[in-house]
PDB file of C-alpha atoms in Angstrom:
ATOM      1  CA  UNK A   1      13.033  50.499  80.588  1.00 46.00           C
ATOM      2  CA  UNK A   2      13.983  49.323  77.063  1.00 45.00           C
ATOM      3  CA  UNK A   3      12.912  51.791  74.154  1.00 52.00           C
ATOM      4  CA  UNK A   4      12.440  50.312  71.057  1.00 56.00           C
ATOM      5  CA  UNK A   5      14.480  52.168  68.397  1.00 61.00           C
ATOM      6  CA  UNK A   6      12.441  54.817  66.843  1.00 61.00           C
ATOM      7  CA  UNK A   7      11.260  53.579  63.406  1.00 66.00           C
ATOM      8  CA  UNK A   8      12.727  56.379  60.584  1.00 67.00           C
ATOM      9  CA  UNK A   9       9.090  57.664  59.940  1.00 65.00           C
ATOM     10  CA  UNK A  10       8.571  58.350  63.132  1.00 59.00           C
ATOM     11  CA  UNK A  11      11.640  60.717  63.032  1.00 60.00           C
ATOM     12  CA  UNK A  12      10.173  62.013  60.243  1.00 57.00           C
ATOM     13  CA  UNK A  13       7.168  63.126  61.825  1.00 52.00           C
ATOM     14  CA  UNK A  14       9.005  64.401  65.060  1.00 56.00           C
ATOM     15  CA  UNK A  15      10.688  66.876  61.940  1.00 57.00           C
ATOM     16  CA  UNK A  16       6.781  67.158  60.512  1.00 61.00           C
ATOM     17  CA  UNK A  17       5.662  68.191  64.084  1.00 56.00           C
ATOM     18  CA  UNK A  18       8.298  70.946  64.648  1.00 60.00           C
ATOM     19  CA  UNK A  19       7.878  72.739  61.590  1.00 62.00           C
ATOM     20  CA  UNK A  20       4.251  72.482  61.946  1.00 68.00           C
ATOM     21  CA  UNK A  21       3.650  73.502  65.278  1.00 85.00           C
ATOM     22  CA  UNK A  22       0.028  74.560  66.937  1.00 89.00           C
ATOM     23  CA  UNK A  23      -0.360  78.174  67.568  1.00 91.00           C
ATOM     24  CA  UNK A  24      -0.231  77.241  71.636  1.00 94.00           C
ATOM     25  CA  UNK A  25       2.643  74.822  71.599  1.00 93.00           C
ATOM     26  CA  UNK A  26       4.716  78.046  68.917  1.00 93.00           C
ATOM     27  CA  UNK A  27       4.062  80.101  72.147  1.00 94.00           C
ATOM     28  CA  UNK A  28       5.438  78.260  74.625  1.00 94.00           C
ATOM     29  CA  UNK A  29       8.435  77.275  72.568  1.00 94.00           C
ATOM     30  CA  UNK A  30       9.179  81.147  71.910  1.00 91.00           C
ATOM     31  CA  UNK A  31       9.210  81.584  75.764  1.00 93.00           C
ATOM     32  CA  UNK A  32      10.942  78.778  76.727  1.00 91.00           C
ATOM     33  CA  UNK A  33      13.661  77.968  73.407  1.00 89.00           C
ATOM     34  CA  UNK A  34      17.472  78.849  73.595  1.00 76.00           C
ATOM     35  CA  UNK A  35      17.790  78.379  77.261  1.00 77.00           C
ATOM     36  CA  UNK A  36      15.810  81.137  78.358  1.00 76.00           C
ATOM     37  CA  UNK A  37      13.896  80.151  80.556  1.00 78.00           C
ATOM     38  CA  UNK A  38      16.062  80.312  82.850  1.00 78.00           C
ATOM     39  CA  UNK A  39      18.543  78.364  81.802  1.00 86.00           C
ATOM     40  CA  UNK A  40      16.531  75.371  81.423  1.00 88.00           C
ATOM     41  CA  UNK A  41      17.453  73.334  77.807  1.00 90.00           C
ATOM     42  CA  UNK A  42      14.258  72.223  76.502  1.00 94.00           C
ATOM     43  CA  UNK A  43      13.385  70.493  73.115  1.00 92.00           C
ATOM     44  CA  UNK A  44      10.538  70.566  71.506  1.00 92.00           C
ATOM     45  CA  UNK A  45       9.035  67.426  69.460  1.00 89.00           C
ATOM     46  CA  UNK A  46      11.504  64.864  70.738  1.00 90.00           C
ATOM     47  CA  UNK A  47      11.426  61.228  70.221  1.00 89.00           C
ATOM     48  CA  UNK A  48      11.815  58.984  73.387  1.00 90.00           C
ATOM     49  CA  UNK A  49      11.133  55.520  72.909  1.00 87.00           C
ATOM     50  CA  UNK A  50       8.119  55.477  70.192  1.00 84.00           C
ATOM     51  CA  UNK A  51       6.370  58.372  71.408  1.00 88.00           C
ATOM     52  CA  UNK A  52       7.108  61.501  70.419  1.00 89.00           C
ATOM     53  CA  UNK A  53       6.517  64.294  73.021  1.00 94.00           C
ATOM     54  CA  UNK A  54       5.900  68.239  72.532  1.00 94.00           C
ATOM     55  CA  UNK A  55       8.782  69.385  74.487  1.00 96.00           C
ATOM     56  CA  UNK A  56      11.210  68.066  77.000  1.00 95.00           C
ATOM     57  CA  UNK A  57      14.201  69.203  79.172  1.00 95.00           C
ATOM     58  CA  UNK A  58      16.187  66.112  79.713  1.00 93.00           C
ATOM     59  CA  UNK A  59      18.062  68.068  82.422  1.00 92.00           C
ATOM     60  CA  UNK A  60      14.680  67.529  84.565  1.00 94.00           C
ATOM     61  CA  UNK A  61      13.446  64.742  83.376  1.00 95.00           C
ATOM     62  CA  UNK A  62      10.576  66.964  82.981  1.00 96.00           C
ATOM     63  CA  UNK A  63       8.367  66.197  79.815  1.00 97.00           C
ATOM     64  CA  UNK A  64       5.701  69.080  78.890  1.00 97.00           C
ATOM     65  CA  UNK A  65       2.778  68.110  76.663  1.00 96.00           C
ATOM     66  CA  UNK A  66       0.739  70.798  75.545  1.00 95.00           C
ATOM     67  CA  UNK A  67      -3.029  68.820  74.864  1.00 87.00           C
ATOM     68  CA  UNK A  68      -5.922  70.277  72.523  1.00 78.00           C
ATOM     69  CA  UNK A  69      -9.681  69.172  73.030  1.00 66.00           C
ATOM     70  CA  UNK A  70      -9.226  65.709  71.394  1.00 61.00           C
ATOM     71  CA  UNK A  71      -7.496  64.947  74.662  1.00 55.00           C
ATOM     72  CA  UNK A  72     -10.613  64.906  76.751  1.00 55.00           C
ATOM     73  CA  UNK A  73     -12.252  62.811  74.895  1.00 49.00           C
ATOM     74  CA  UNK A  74     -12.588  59.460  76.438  1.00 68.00           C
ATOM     75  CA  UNK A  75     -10.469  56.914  74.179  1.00 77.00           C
ATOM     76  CA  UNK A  76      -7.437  59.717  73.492  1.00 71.00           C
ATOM     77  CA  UNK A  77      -7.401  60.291  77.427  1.00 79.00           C
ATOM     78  CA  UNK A  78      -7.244  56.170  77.933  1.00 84.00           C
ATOM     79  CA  UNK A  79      -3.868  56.306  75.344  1.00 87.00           C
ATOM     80  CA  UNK A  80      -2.464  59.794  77.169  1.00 87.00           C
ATOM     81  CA  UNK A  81      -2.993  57.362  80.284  1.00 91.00           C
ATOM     82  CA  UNK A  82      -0.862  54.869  78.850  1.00 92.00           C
ATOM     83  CA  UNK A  83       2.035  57.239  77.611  1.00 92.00           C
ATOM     84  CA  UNK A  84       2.322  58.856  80.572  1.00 95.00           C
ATOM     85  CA  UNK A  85       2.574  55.549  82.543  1.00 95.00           C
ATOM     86  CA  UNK A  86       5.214  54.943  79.914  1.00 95.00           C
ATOM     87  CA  UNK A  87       7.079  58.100  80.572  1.00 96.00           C
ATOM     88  CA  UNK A  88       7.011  57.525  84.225  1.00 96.00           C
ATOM     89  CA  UNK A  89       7.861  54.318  84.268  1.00 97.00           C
ATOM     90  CA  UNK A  90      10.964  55.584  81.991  1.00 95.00           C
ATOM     91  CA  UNK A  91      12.092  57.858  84.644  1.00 95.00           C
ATOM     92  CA  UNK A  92      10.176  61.215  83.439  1.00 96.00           C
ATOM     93  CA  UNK A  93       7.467  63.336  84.681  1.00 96.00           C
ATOM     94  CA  UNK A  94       4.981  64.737  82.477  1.00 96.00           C
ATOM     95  CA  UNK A  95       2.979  68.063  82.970  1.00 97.00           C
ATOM     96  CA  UNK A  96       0.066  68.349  81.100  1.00 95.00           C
ATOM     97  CA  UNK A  97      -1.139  72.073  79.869  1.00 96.00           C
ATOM     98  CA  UNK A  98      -4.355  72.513  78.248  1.00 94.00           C
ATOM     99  CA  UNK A  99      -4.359  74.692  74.866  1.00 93.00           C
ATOM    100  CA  UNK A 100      -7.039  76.815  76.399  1.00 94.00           C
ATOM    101  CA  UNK A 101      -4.745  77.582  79.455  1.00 96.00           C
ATOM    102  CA  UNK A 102      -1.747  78.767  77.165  1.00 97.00           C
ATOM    103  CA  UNK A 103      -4.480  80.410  75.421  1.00 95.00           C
ATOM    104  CA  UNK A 104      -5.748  82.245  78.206  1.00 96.00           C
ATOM    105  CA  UNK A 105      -3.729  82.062  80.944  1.00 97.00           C
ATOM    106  CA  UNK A 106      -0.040  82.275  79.886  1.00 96.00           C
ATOM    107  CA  UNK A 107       2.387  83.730  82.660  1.00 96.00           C
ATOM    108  CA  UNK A 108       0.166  80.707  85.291  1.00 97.00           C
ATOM    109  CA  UNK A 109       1.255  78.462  82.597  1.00 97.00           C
ATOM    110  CA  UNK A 110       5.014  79.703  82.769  1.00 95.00           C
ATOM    111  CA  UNK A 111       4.547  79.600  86.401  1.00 95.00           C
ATOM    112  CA  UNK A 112       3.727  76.232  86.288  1.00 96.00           C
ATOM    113  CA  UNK A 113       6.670  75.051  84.119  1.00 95.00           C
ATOM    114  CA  UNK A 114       8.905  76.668  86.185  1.00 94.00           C
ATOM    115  CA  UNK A 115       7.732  75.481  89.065  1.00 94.00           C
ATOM    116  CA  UNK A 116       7.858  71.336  87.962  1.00 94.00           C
ATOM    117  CA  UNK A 117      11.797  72.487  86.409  1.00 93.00           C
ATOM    118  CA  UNK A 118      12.417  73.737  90.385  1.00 91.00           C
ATOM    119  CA  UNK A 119      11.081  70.190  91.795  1.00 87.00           C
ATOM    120  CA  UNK A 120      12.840  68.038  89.241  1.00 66.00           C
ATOM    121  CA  UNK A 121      16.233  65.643  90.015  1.00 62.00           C
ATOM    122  CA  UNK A 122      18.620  66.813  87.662  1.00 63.00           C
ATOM    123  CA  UNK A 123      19.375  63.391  84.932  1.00 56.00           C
ATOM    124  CA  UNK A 124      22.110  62.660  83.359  1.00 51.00           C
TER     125      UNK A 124
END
């Protein structure tokens, strides 16, 4: 799968997006930063090709997206859709966590991550 290189405003924003985190995707990233979750490295706001996705551990080729409302609404869940077909077709998986579920229901969520990290090939 060719990427197109990612324009420099887009790397911008992928700087933008970490410093301006939702309250959700802060929480995750505290419990899964620095390796400790066990001992999976995972990134958060990462550029691959032109998307840019809320965290990733390349390790896995496991990409987490953490999704607020707007993703249920009709023409946002046609363009997840198409990234995720994207993502695939680039060699990743991609879990998708409601905010309302790291809201609400936080150690399933962990469970969850660290269940796709188990199933994952390791990359390169």
């Amino acid at each position: 799968m060719n990427a197109r290189p990612l324009p420099p405003d887009r790397r911008q924003l992928a700087r933008t997006l970490r410093k301006e985190m939702t309250d959700p995707e802060r929480r995750v990233w505290h419990a899964v930063r620095g390796k400790r979750f066990s001992g999976f490295g995972i990134r958060r706001q990462v550029p691959i090709g032109s998307y840019i996705v809320d965290f990733v551990c390349q390790k896995r080729k496991l990409v987490i997206e953490i999704d607020g409302e707007q993703h249920g609404w009709p023409e946002q869940a046609e363009r997840d859709e198409i990234r995720t077909r994207w993502l695939e077709a680039a060699g990743y998986r991609v879990l998708r966590i409601w905010n309302f579920e790291v809201m609400t229901t936080f150690e399933v969520v962990l469970e969850r991550i660290y269940a796709a990290l188990q199933e994952g090939e390791e990359g390169p």
